[in-house]
CSV table of C-alpha atoms in Angstrom, one decimal:
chain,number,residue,atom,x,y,z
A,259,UNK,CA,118.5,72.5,154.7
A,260,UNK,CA,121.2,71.4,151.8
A,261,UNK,CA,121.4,75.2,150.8
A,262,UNK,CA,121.4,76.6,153.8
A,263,UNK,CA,124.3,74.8,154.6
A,264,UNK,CA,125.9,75.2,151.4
A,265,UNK,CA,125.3,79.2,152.2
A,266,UNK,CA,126.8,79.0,155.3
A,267,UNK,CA,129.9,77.1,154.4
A,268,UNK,CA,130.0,79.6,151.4
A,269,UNK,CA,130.4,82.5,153.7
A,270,UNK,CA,132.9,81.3,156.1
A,271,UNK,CA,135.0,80.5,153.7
A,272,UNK,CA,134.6,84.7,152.2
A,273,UNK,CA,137.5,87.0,154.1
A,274,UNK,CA,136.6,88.5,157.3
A,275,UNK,CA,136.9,92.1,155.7
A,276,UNK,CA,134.3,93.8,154.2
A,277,UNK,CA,136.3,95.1,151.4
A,278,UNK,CA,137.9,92.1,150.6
A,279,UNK,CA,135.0,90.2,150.0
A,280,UNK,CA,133.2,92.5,148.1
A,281,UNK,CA,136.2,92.9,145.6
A,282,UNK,CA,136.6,88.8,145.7
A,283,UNK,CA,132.8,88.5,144.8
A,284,UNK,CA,133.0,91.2,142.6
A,285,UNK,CA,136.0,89.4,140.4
A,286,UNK,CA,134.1,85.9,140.4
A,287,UNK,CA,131.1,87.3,139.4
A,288,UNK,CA,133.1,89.1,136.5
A,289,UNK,CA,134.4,85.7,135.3
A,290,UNK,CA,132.8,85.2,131.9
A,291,UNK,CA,134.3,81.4,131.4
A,292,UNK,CA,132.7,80.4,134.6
A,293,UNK,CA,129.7,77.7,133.8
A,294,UNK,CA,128.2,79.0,137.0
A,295,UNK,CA,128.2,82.5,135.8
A,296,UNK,CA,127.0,81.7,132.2
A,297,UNK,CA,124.0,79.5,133.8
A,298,UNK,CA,123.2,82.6,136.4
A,299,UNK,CA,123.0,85.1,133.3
A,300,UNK,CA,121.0,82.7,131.1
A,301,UNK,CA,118.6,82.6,134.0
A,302,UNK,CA,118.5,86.5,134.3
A,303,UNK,CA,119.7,86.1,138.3
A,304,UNK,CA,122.9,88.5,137.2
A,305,UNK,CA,123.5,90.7,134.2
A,306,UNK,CA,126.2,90.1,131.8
A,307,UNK,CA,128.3,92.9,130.8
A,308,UNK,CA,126.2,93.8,127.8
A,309,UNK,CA,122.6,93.7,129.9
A,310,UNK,CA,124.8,96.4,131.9
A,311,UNK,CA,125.6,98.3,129.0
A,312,UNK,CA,121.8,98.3,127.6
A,313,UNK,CA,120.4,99.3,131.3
A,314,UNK,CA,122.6,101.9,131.7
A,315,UNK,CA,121.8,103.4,128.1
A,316,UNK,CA,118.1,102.9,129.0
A,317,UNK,CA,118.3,104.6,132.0
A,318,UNK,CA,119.9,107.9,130.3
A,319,UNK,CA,117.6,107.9,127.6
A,320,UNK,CA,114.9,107.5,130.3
A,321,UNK,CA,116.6,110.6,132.2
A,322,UNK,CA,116.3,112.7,128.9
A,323,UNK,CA,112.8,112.0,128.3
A,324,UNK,CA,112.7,113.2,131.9
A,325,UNK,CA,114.0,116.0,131.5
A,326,UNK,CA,112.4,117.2,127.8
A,327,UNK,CA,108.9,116.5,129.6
A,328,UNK,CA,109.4,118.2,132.7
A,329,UNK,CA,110.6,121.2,130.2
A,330,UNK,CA,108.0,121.3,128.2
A,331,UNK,CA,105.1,120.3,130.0
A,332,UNK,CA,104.6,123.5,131.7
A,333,UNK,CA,104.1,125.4,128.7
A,334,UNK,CA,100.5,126.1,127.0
A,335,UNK,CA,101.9,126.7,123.7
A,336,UNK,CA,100.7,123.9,120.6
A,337,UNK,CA,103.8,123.2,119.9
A,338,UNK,CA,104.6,122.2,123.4
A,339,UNK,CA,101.3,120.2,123.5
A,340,UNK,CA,102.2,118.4,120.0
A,341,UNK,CA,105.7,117.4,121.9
A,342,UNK,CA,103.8,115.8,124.6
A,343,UNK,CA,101.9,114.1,122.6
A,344,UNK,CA,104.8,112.9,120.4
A,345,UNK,CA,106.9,112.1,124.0
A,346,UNK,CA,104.2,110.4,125.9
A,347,UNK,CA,103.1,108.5,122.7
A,348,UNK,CA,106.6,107.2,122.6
A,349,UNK,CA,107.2,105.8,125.5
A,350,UNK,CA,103.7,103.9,125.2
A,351,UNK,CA,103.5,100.8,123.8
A,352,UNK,CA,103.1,97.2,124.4
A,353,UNK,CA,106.1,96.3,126.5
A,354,UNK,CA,104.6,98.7,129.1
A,355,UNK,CA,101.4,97.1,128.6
A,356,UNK,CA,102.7,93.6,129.0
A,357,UNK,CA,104.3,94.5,132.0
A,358,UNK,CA,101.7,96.4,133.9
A,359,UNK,CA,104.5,99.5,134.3
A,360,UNK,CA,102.2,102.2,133.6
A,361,UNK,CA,102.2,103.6,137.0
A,362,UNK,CA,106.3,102.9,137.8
A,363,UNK,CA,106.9,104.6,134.6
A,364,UNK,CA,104.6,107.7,135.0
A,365,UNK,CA,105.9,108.5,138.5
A,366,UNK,CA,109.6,107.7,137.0
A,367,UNK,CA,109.0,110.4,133.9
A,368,UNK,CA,106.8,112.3,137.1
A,369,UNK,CA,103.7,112.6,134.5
A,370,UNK,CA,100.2,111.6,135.6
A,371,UNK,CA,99.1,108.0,134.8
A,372,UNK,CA,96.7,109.3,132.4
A,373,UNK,CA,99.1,111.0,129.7
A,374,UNK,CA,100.5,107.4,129.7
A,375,UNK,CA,97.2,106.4,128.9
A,376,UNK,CA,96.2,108.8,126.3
A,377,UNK,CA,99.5,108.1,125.0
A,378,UNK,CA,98.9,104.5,124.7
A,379,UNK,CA,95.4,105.3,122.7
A,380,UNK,CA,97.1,108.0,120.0
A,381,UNK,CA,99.9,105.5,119.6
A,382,UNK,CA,97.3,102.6,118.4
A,383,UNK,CA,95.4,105.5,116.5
A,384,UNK,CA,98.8,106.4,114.8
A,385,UNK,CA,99.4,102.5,114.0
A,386,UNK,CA,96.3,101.5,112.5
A,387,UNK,CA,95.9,104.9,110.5
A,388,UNK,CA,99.3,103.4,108.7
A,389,UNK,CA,98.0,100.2,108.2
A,390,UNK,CA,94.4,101.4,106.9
A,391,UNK,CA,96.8,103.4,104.5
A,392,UNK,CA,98.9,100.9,103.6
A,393,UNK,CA,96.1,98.5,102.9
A,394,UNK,CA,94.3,101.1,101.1
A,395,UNK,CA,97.3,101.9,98.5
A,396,UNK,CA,98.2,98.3,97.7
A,397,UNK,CA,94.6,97.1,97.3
A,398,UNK,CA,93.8,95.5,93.9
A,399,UNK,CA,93.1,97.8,91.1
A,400,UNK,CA,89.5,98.4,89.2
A,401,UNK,CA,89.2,96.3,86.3
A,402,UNK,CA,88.8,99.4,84.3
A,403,UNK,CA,91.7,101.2,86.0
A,404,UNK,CA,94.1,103.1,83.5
A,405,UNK,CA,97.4,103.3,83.3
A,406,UNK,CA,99.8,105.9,82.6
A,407,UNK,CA,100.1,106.1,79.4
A,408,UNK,CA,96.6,106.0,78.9
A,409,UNK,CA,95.7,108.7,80.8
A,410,UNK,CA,98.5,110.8,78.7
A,411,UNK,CA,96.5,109.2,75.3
A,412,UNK,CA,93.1,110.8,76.3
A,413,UNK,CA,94.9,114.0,77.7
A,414,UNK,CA,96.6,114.8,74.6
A,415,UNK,CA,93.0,113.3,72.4
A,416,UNK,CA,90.6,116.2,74.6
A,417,UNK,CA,93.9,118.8,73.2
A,418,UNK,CA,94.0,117.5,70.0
A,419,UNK,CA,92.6,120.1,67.3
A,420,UNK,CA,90.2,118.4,65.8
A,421,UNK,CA,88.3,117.9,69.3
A,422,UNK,CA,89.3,121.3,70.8
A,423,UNK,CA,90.6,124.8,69.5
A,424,UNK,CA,91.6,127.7,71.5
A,425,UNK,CA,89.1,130.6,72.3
A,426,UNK,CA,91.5,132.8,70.6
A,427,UNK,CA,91.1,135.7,73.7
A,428,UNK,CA,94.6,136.2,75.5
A,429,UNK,CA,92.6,136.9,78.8
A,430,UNK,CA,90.4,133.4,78.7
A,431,UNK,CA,92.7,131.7,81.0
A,432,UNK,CA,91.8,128.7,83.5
A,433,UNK,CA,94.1,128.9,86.8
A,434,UNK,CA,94.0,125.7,89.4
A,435,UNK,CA,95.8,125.3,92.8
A,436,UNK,CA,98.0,122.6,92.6
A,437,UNK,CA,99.0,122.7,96.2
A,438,UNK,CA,100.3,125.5,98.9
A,439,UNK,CA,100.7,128.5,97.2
A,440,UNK,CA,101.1,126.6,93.5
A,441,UNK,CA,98.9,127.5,90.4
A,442,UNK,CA,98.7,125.8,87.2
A,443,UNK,CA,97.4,128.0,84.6
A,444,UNK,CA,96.5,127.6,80.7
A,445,UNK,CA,94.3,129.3,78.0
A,446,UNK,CA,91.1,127.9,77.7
A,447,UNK,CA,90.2,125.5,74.5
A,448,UNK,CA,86.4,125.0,73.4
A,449,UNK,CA,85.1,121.8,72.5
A,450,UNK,CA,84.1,121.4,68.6
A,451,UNK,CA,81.4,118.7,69.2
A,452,UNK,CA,79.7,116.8,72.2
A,453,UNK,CA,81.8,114.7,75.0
A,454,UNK,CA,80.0,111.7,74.3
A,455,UNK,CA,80.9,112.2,70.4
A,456,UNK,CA,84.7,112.7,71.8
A,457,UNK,CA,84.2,109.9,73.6
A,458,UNK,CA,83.0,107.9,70.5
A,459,UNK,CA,85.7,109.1,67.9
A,460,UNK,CA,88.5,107.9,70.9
A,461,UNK,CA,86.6,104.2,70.6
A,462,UNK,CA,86.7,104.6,67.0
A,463,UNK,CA,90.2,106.0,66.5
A,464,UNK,CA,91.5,103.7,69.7
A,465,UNK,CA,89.4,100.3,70.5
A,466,UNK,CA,92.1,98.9,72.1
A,467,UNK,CA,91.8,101.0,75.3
A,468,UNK,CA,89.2,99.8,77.4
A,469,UNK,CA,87.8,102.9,78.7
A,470,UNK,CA,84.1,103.7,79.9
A,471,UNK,CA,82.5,107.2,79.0
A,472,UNK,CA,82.5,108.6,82.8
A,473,UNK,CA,86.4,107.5,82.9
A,474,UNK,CA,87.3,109.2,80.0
A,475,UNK,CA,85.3,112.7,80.6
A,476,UNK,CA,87.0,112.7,84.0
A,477,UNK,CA,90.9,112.4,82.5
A,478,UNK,CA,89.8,115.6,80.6
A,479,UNK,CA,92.1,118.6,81.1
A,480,UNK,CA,90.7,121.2,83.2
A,481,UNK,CA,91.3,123.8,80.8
A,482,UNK,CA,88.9,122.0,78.0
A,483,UNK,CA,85.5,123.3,78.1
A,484,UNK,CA,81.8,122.8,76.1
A,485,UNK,CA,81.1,125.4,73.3
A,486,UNK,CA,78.6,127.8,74.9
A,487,UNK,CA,76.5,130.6,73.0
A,488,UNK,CA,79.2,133.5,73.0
A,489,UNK,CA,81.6,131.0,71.8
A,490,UNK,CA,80.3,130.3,68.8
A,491,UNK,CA,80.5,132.4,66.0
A,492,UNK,CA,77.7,132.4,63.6
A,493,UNK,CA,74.9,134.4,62.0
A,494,UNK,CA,71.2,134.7,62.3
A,495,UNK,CA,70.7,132.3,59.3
A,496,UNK,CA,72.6,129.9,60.7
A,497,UNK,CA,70.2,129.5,63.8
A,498,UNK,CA,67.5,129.7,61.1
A,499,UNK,CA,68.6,126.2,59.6
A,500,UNK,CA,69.4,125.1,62.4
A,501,UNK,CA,66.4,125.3,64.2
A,502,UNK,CA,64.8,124.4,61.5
A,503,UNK,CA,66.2,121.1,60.7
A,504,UNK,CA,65.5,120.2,64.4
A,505,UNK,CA,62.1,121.1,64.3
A,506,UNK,CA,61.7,118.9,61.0
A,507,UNK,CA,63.4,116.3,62.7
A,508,UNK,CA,61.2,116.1,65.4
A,509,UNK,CA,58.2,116.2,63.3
A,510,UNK,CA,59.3,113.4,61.6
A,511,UNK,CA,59.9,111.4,64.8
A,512,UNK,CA,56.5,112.5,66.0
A,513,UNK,CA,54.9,111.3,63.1
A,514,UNK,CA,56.7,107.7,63.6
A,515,UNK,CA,55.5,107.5,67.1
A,516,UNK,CA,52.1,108.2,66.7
A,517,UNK,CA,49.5,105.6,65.6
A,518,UNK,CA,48.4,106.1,62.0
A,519,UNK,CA,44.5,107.2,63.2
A,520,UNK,CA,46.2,110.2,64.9
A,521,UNK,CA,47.1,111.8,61.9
């Protein structure tokens, strides 16, 4: 009944003229060193002159977005349907949510209520895909992880001419892609001994480097190959001895292993 009254006394004391009280209204309510006022806008009953500003740049950008998707949603092009999906992802997201403004905003942007939906969905896709990646980049290291300049140490060790010499044919070249329409080339070099004995002449020469075998093999060059038959160059006598020490060594080792009422 006390605000009624207060209403009432409120409004005959407003000029008679429409106009009039509009424009008095309209120049108390634009009082910024008014308590009253500052309490109404803290209370979000009126705007202050910056809400204004903010609603009104919403509401254009809110016009544009209306007007790109009413362009572009009528074509069946996938560029047109990656701009959709960009557009209706954008204007998907929490605040929406929070609100329950899917429908009021998919009839304002005049788009079914679904595309607000599926844009809501690739949105969170998009967000945790970042995350999952983020996550996955700064996780802790392997204890045997190398660094740089390791990796460049057993690079240039596999290159290194007493591990690896040059097939010495001009045409015996190894070509990787490096990425879209990029190609690394380089002639191929042929191992001189085993990986594993590489891998225990780099212990040797290097034990500071804490490296294991299947690490090391895979930070060898792509150009670096094993020795195979038509590499090697060699006579008949060679393969002679050599088979023949083998066989002898394996005689020997047979002989070892075998009780002595075998023999």
């Amino acid at each position: 009944m006390r605000k009624h009254r207060a209403i009432k006394k409120l409004r005959k004391s407003l000029p008679d003229s429409p106009g009039t009280r509009i424009s008095t209204l309209a120049a108390y309510l634009r009082n910024e060193k008014s308590p009253t006022i500052k309490t109404l806008q803290s209370s979000n009953i009126i705007y202050s002159p910056e809400e204004n500003n903010e609603n009104q740049l919403g509401l254009a950008v809110l016009e544009d977005m209306k007007i790109a998707i009413s362009e572009t949603k009528l074509k069946r092009t996938d560029q047109a349907r990656l701009s959709m999906n960009v557009l209706s992802a954008s204007v998907s997201g929490n605040c929406v949510k929070q609100l329950r403004s899917k429908l009021s905003l998919a009839k304002k942007l005049g788009i079914p209520a679904r595309r607000i939906s599926s844009g809501f969905t690739l949105r969170n896709k998009i967000s945790k895909t970042l995350s999952s990646s983020q996550v996955y980049t700064k996780r802790k290291v392997r204890t045997d992880a190398l660094s740089d300049a390791n990796k460049n140490l057993i690079h240039d060790f596999w290159c290194s001419p007493e591990n690896s010499h040059p097939t010495g044919n001009k045409n015996d070249v190894k070509r990787v892609r490096i990425g879209p329409q990029k190609y690394s080339s380089h002639h191929v070099q042929i191992l001189e001994k085993t990986q594993s004995e590489v891998f225990i002449d780099f212990k040797n020469k290097y034990p500071s480097v804490k490296v294991c075998q299947s690490l090391f093999e895979r930070c060898k060059p792509y150009f670096v190959r094993a020795a195979s038959t038509k590499d090697r160059v060699t006579c008949c006598c060679r393969y002679h001895l050599e088979i023949k020490y083998v066989f002898k060594a394996a005689m020997n080792n047979r002989k070892k292993m075998l009780p002595k009422s075998a023999k």
